[in-house]
Amino acid sequence: RLKDLELAELGDSDVHVQMLAAPINPADINMIQGTYAILSPLPAIGGNEGVGEVLEVGQRVTALKPGDRVIPAGTGLGTWRTQGVFPAEALLKVPSDIPVLCAATLSVNPCTAYRMLADFETLAPGDSVIQNAANSGVGQAVIQIAKASGIKTINVVRDRPDLPKLVERLMALGADHVVTEEMLRKPEMKEIFKSTPKPRLALNCVGGKSTTEMLRHLQPKGTMVTYGGMAKQPVMVPVSAFIFRDVRLRGFWMTQWRKDHAQDQESLTGMMDALCQLVRRGQLSAPACTEVPLQDYRAALEATMKPFTSSKQILLL
């Protein structure tokens, strides 16, 4: 529910932030449902991602000043609010010349896409990646980051009534191929591999049958990285894929990466700088968004949970 809260007093190491915009991600819904791997102690404010403007800083805060734009450094900040007082170390400064919607959606999906493309296989220009849920926030970021690096993408989506429109939108982002889950079994895939090498990396956000079909096209010794399970079904792998093709199955969770690199600020700032440069150069845009005033949060939550959602709900604060 929407509720007025007293603003906490500003401590010496705190920052008073006016929130500007915050998206609703699937993980936010899972946290509310109590099914996510990390849960905030109740009562809690929802939202793990967003962008705000610094209004005031405590006496000991030197890295931030009023007018700076900030995003959460980790999860569980509770971004669905108009204002908040946060410890300075819980915030990351972002350039003010980046569009608000890009900044609001920067710390989860593009970071996940960036790390999965960089950390599991050494990809060179001309190599290819296959991914399902290609129209998701991460999927759209993968297409654009890969395109900027000269890596080809084979993008799998579920069949739907407005499929031609979705294919057109993903191709406009830089997708090389867009196929439905049903097409993964069909001879047309051979046509794709005449012009595009078989992928060494597969990114799985669905699970179930979609994963098994995608795995068939992975190169021997290739890697499949699972970062979501939208079908709520296990990852099924034929024994032959392990024995005769020696495929690797890995998992990725951005929250864990941040924990593992908490003492390695260079990795974090390097990634954020690289993403901000892509945004500035027009090579990485915010996902398709629907902007919703905070008081209409119920409609935004319902829209996020509908099937075939191709637009991310963004709360304007």
Short mmCIF file of C-alpha atoms in Angstrom, two decimals:
data_model
loop_
_atom_site.label_atom_id
_atom_site.label_comp_id
_atom_site.label_asym_id
_atom_site.label_seq_id
_atom_site.Cartn_x
_atom_site.Cartn_y
_atom_site.Cartn_z
CA ARG A 1 0.00 0.00 0.00
CA LEU A 2 0.95 3.63 -0.44
CA LYS A 3 1.85 5.20 2.89
CA ASP A 4 3.33 8.45 4.25
CA LEU A 5 6.44 7.83 6.37
CA GLU A 6 8.57 10.14 8.49
CA LEU A 7 11.90 10.86 6.81
CA ALA A 8 14.85 9.63 8.87
CA GLU A 9 17.26 12.25 10.22
CA LEU A 10 20.36 12.89 8.14
CA GLY A 11 23.41 11.31 9.81
CA ASP A 12 27.01 12.36 9.16
CA SER A 13 27.54 9.55 6.62
CA ASP A 14 24.06 9.72 5.08
CA VAL A 15 22.62 11.16 1.88
CA HIS A 16 19.13 12.63 1.43
CA VAL A 17 17.83 11.58 -2.00
CA GLN A 18 14.82 12.66 -4.05
CA MET A 19 13.88 9.57 -6.08
CA LEU A 20 13.05 10.26 -9.74
CA ALA A 21 12.11 6.91 -11.31
CA ALA A 22 12.17 3.23 -10.32
CA PRO A 23 11.28 0.16 -12.42
CA ILE A 24 9.32 -2.91 -11.38
CA ASN A 25 11.42 -6.01 -12.12
CA PRO A 26 10.39 -9.69 -11.80
CA ALA A 27 12.75 -10.01 -8.80
CA ASP A 28 10.84 -7.20 -7.03
CA ILE A 29 7.61 -9.18 -7.46
CA ASN A 30 9.31 -12.36 -6.18
CA MET A 31 10.52 -10.47 -3.09
CA ILE A 32 6.97 -9.28 -2.36
CA GLN A 33 5.72 -12.85 -2.83
CA GLY A 34 8.40 -14.07 -0.40
CA THR A 35 9.93 -16.45 -2.97
CA TYR A 36 13.23 -14.65 -3.71
CA ALA A 37 16.65 -15.66 -2.37
CA ILE A 38 16.94 -12.43 -0.35
CA LEU A 39 14.03 -10.88 1.52
CA SER A 40 13.86 -7.52 3.28
CA PRO A 41 12.80 -7.54 6.94
CA LEU A 42 9.16 -6.42 7.20
CA PRO A 43 7.70 -3.83 7.09
CA ALA A 44 9.65 -3.05 3.92
CA ILE A 45 9.65 -0.63 1.00
CA GLY A 46 9.69 -2.37 -2.38
CA GLY A 47 12.06 -1.77 -5.27
CA ASN A 48 15.69 -2.73 -5.85
CA GLU A 49 16.52 -0.36 -8.69
CA GLY A 50 16.00 3.28 -9.63
CA VAL A 51 17.61 6.69 -9.91
CA GLY A 52 17.44 9.70 -7.62
CA GLU A 53 18.93 13.15 -7.16
CA VAL A 54 20.99 14.09 -4.09
CA LEU A 55 19.34 16.89 -2.07
CA GLU A 56 21.67 17.00 0.94
CA VAL A 57 24.69 15.13 2.30
CA GLY A 58 26.00 14.47 5.82
CA GLN A 59 29.19 16.18 7.07
CA ARG A 60 31.45 13.18 6.41
CA VAL A 61 30.22 12.53 2.87
CA THR A 62 32.82 13.60 0.31
CA ALA A 63 32.05 11.49 -2.77
CA LEU A 64 28.58 12.97 -3.36
CA LYS A 65 27.12 16.49 -3.44
CA PRO A 66 23.65 18.01 -3.94
CA GLY A 67 22.55 17.73 -7.58
CA ASP A 68 24.39 14.44 -8.22
CA ARG A 69 22.42 11.53 -9.71
CA VAL A 70 22.64 8.25 -7.80
CA ILE A 71 21.52 4.63 -8.18
CA PRO A 72 21.57 1.79 -5.59
CA ALA A 73 24.95 0.07 -5.11
CA GLY A 74 23.24 -3.18 -4.05
CA THR A 75 19.82 -4.80 -3.60
CA GLY A 76 17.11 -4.13 -1.05
CA LEU A 77 17.37 -0.32 -0.94
CA GLY A 78 13.61 0.17 -1.32
CA THR A 79 13.43 2.53 -4.28
CA TRP A 80 9.64 2.81 -4.62
CA ARG A 81 9.44 6.01 -2.61
CA THR A 82 9.54 9.74 -3.27
CA GLN A 83 12.46 10.50 -0.91
CA GLY A 84 14.84 8.61 1.35
CA VAL A 85 17.85 8.96 3.60
CA PHE A 86 20.47 6.33 2.78
CA PRO A 87 24.05 5.54 3.89
CA ALA A 88 26.45 7.02 1.32
CA GLU A 89 28.05 3.61 0.65
CA ALA A 90 24.64 2.25 -0.46
CA LEU A 91 24.69 4.61 -3.47
CA LEU A 92 26.62 4.87 -6.74
CA LYS A 93 27.02 8.13 -8.62
CA VAL A 94 25.95 8.09 -12.28
CA PRO A 95 26.56 10.78 -14.91
CA SER A 96 23.80 13.41 -15.03
CA ASP A 97 23.85 13.49 -18.84
CA ILE A 98 22.35 9.99 -19.10
CA PRO A 99 18.55 9.87 -19.70
CA VAL A 100 16.57 9.26 -16.49
CA LEU A 101 14.99 6.01 -17.77
CA CYS A 102 18.42 4.63 -18.75
CA ALA A 103 19.84 5.45 -15.30
CA ALA A 104 16.76 4.01 -13.55
CA THR A 105 17.18 0.67 -15.35
CA LEU A 106 21.00 0.50 -15.40
CA SER A 107 21.99 -1.46 -12.30
CA VAL A 108 20.17 -4.79 -12.84
CA ASN A 109 19.47 -5.84 -16.44
CA PRO A 110 22.34 -4.18 -18.38
CA CYS A 111 24.83 -5.24 -15.66
CA THR A 112 23.54 -8.84 -15.86
CA ALA A 113 23.84 -8.80 -19.67
CA TYR A 114 27.33 -7.25 -19.54
CA ARG A 115 28.71 -9.77 -17.03
CA MET A 116 27.24 -12.83 -18.78
CA LEU A 117 28.73 -11.75 -22.12
CA ALA A 118 32.13 -11.08 -20.51
CA ASP A 119 32.65 -13.67 -17.77
CA PHE A 120 31.89 -17.14 -19.16
CA GLU A 121 33.31 -17.36 -22.69
CA THR A 122 35.95 -15.24 -24.44
CA LEU A 123 33.92 -13.91 -27.35
CA ALA A 124 35.45 -12.13 -30.35
CA PRO A 125 33.77 -10.09 -33.11
CA GLY A 126 31.95 -12.47 -35.44
CA ASP A 127 31.16 -15.01 -32.69
CA SER A 128 27.53 -15.62 -31.77
CA VAL A 129 25.32 -15.95 -28.69
CA ILE A 130 21.90 -17.60 -28.43
CA GLN A 131 19.39 -16.45 -25.79
CA ASN A 132 15.76 -17.08 -24.86
CA ALA A 133 13.38 -14.44 -23.41
CA ALA A 134 15.10 -12.11 -25.86
CA ASN A 135 12.44 -9.44 -25.37
CA SER A 136 13.10 -9.21 -21.60
CA GLY A 137 15.08 -6.30 -20.12
CA VAL A 138 18.23 -8.44 -20.00
CA GLY A 139 17.54 -9.79 -23.51
CA GLN A 140 17.28 -6.29 -24.99
CA ALA A 141 20.53 -5.28 -23.25
CA VAL A 142 22.32 -8.44 -24.51
CA ILE A 143 21.32 -7.60 -28.11
CA GLN A 144 22.67 -4.05 -27.86
CA ILE A 145 25.90 -4.79 -25.92
CA ALA A 146 26.68 -7.72 -28.25
CA LYS A 147 26.01 -5.58 -31.34
CA ALA A 148 28.40 -2.88 -30.03
CA SER A 149 31.09 -5.60 -29.66
CA GLY A 150 30.51 -7.15 -33.10
CA ILE A 151 28.95 -10.31 -31.63
CA LYS A 152 25.95 -11.82 -33.45
CA THR A 153 22.77 -12.74 -31.52
CA ILE A 154 20.23 -15.48 -32.15
CA ASN A 155 17.18 -14.44 -30.18
CA VAL A 156 14.43 -16.83 -29.10
CA VAL A 157 10.95 -15.54 -28.17
CA ARG A 158 7.63 -17.20 -27.48
CA ASP A 159 5.10 -17.18 -30.31
CA ARG A 160 2.44 -14.49 -29.68
CA PRO A 161 -0.28 -12.51 -31.47
CA ASP A 162 1.95 -9.46 -32.16
CA LEU A 163 5.03 -11.47 -33.19
CA PRO A 164 5.94 -9.48 -36.37
CA LYS A 165 5.92 -6.23 -34.34
CA LEU A 166 8.19 -7.76 -31.68
CA VAL A 167 10.60 -9.17 -34.31
CA GLU A 168 10.78 -5.72 -35.93
CA ARG A 169 11.53 -4.07 -32.56
CA LEU A 170 14.33 -6.54 -31.68
CA MET A 171 15.86 -6.24 -35.16
CA ALA A 172 15.84 -2.44 -34.75
CA LEU A 173 17.84 -2.89 -31.52
CA GLY A 174 20.48 -4.84 -33.48
CA ALA A 175 19.31 -8.48 -33.30
CA ASP A 176 20.77 -10.64 -36.10
CA HIS A 177 18.13 -13.38 -35.95
CA VAL A 178 14.81 -13.69 -34.10
CA VAL A 179 13.16 -17.13 -33.92
CA THR A 180 10.30 -18.66 -31.95
CA GLU A 181 10.79 -21.59 -29.57
CA GLU A 182 9.01 -23.83 -32.11
CA MET A 183 11.51 -22.87 -34.84
CA LEU A 184 14.45 -24.18 -32.77
CA ARG A 185 13.58 -27.71 -33.93
CA LYS A 186 13.02 -26.83 -37.59
CA PRO A 187 15.35 -27.04 -40.63
CA GLU A 188 15.32 -23.22 -40.95
CA MET A 189 17.95 -23.16 -38.18
CA LYS A 190 20.41 -24.69 -40.68
CA GLU A 191 19.93 -21.59 -42.85
CA ILE A 192 20.89 -19.34 -39.93
CA PHE A 193 24.11 -21.29 -39.34
CA LYS A 194 25.18 -20.80 -42.96
CA SER A 195 25.84 -17.13 -42.22
CA THR A 196 26.31 -17.19 -38.43
CA PRO A 197 28.67 -19.52 -36.51
CA LYS A 198 27.11 -21.86 -33.95
CA PRO A 199 27.07 -20.13 -30.55
CA ARG A 200 29.64 -20.84 -27.84
CA LEU A 201 27.41 -19.13 -25.26
CA ALA A 202 23.71 -19.66 -24.49
CA LEU A 203 21.80 -17.46 -22.02
CA ASN A 204 18.78 -19.06 -20.37
CA CYS A 205 16.08 -17.19 -18.50
CA VAL A 206 13.23 -19.66 -19.09
CA GLY A 207 14.06 -23.28 -18.25
CA GLY A 208 12.08 -26.34 -19.33
CA LYS A 209 11.74 -27.29 -22.98
CA SER A 210 13.08 -23.96 -24.27
CA THR A 211 16.45 -24.68 -22.63
CA THR A 212 16.74 -28.21 -24.01
CA GLU A 213 15.97 -26.99 -27.55
CA MET A 214 18.43 -24.08 -27.31
CA LEU A 215 21.18 -26.41 -26.04
CA ARG A 216 20.98 -28.47 -29.26
CA HIS A 217 22.55 -25.56 -31.17
CA LEU A 218 25.42 -24.88 -28.76
CA GLN A 219 28.97 -25.62 -29.96
CA PRO A 220 30.86 -28.51 -28.31
CA LYS A 221 32.46 -27.29 -25.05
CA GLY A 222 30.07 -24.32 -25.13
CA THR A 223 28.54 -22.80 -22.00
CA MET A 224 24.91 -22.28 -21.04
CA VAL A 225 24.34 -19.71 -18.31
CA THR A 226 21.01 -19.77 -16.45
CA TYR A 227 19.95 -16.51 -14.82
CA GLY A 228 16.17 -16.95 -14.57
CA GLY A 229 13.42 -19.56 -14.67
CA MET A 230 10.30 -17.97 -16.11
CA ALA A 231 8.74 -21.31 -17.09
CA LYS A 232 9.15 -22.50 -13.46
CA GLN A 233 10.45 -25.80 -14.88
CA PRO A 234 13.85 -27.45 -14.35
CA VAL A 235 16.70 -27.23 -16.85
CA MET A 236 16.61 -30.54 -18.74
CA VAL A 237 19.84 -31.63 -20.45
CA PRO A 238 20.31 -34.83 -22.50
CA VAL A 239 23.16 -37.00 -21.18
CA SER A 240 24.64 -37.03 -24.70
CA ALA A 241 25.18 -33.24 -24.54
CA PHE A 242 27.45 -33.77 -21.53
CA ILE A 243 29.31 -36.84 -22.77
CA PHE A 244 29.76 -36.20 -26.49
CA ARG A 245 29.71 -32.39 -26.56
CA ASP A 246 31.10 -31.60 -23.08
CA VAL A 247 28.78 -28.61 -22.62
CA ARG A 248 29.09 -26.58 -19.43
CA LEU A 249 26.09 -25.47 -17.38
CA ARG A 250 26.59 -22.42 -15.16
CA GLY A 251 24.41 -20.03 -13.17
CA PHE A 252 24.54 -16.27 -12.69
CA TRP A 253 22.98 -13.90 -10.14
CA MET A 254 23.96 -10.22 -10.26
CA THR A 255 23.41 -9.82 -6.50
CA GLN A 256 26.01 -12.54 -5.82
CA TRP A 257 28.47 -10.95 -8.25
CA ARG A 258 28.16 -7.66 -6.34
CA LYS A 259 28.78 -9.46 -3.03
CA ASP A 260 31.80 -11.30 -4.45
CA HIS A 261 33.26 -8.02 -5.78
CA ALA A 262 32.41 -5.81 -2.80
CA GLN A 263 36.13 -5.13 -2.20
CA ASP A 264 36.88 -4.76 -5.91
CA GLN A 265 35.57 -1.28 -6.72
CA GLU A 266 37.52 -1.21 -10.00
CA SER A 267 35.44 -4.05 -11.50
CA LEU A 268 32.21 -2.29 -10.56
CA THR A 269 33.20 1.20 -11.73
CA GLY A 270 34.75 -0.25 -14.92
CA MET A 271 31.47 -1.99 -15.78
CA MET A 272 29.33 1.08 -14.98
CA ASP A 273 31.64 3.34 -17.02
CA ALA A 274 31.50 0.95 -19.99
CA LEU A 275 27.67 0.85 -19.84
CA CYS A 276 27.39 4.64 -19.48
CA GLN A 277 29.67 5.06 -22.53
CA LEU A 278 27.39 2.78 -24.56
CA VAL A 279 24.37 4.86 -23.46
CA ARG A 280 26.13 8.10 -24.43
CA ARG A 281 27.05 6.70 -27.85
CA GLY A 282 23.44 5.68 -28.48
CA GLN A 283 24.38 1.97 -28.46
CA LEU A 284 22.39 1.10 -25.31
CA SER A 285 18.91 2.43 -24.67
CA ALA A 286 16.43 1.84 -21.84
CA PRO A 287 14.15 -1.16 -22.43
CA ALA A 288 10.66 -0.50 -23.78
CA CYS A 289 9.02 1.30 -20.84
CA THR A 290 5.60 2.37 -19.61
CA GLU A 291 5.82 5.34 -17.23
CA VAL A 292 3.35 5.15 -14.34
CA PRO A 293 2.75 7.73 -11.57
CA LEU A 294 3.43 6.28 -8.09
CA GLN A 295 -0.23 6.49 -7.04
CA ASP A 296 -1.11 4.05 -9.88
CA TYR A 297 1.33 1.43 -8.51
CA ARG A 298 -1.35 -1.30 -8.35
CA ALA A 299 -1.98 -1.12 -12.12
CA ALA A 300 1.79 -1.19 -12.70
CA LEU A 301 2.24 -4.31 -10.52
CA GLU A 302 -0.62 -6.09 -12.33
CA ALA A 303 0.79 -5.16 -15.75
CA THR A 304 4.22 -6.56 -14.77
CA MET A 305 2.69 -9.96 -13.99
CA LYS A 306 0.73 -10.32 -17.25
CA PRO A 307 2.06 -12.85 -19.79
CA PHE A 308 3.81 -11.58 -22.95
CA THR A 309 4.76 -8.31 -21.26
CA SER A 310 7.08 -6.42 -23.58
CA SER A 311 7.16 -3.14 -21.68
CA LYS A 312 8.82 -2.51 -18.31
CA GLN A 313 6.67 -0.59 -15.82
CA ILE A 314 8.55 2.45 -14.43
CA LEU A 315 7.23 4.29 -11.38
CA LEU A 316 7.66 8.05 -11.69
CA LEU A 317 8.39 9.49 -8.27
#
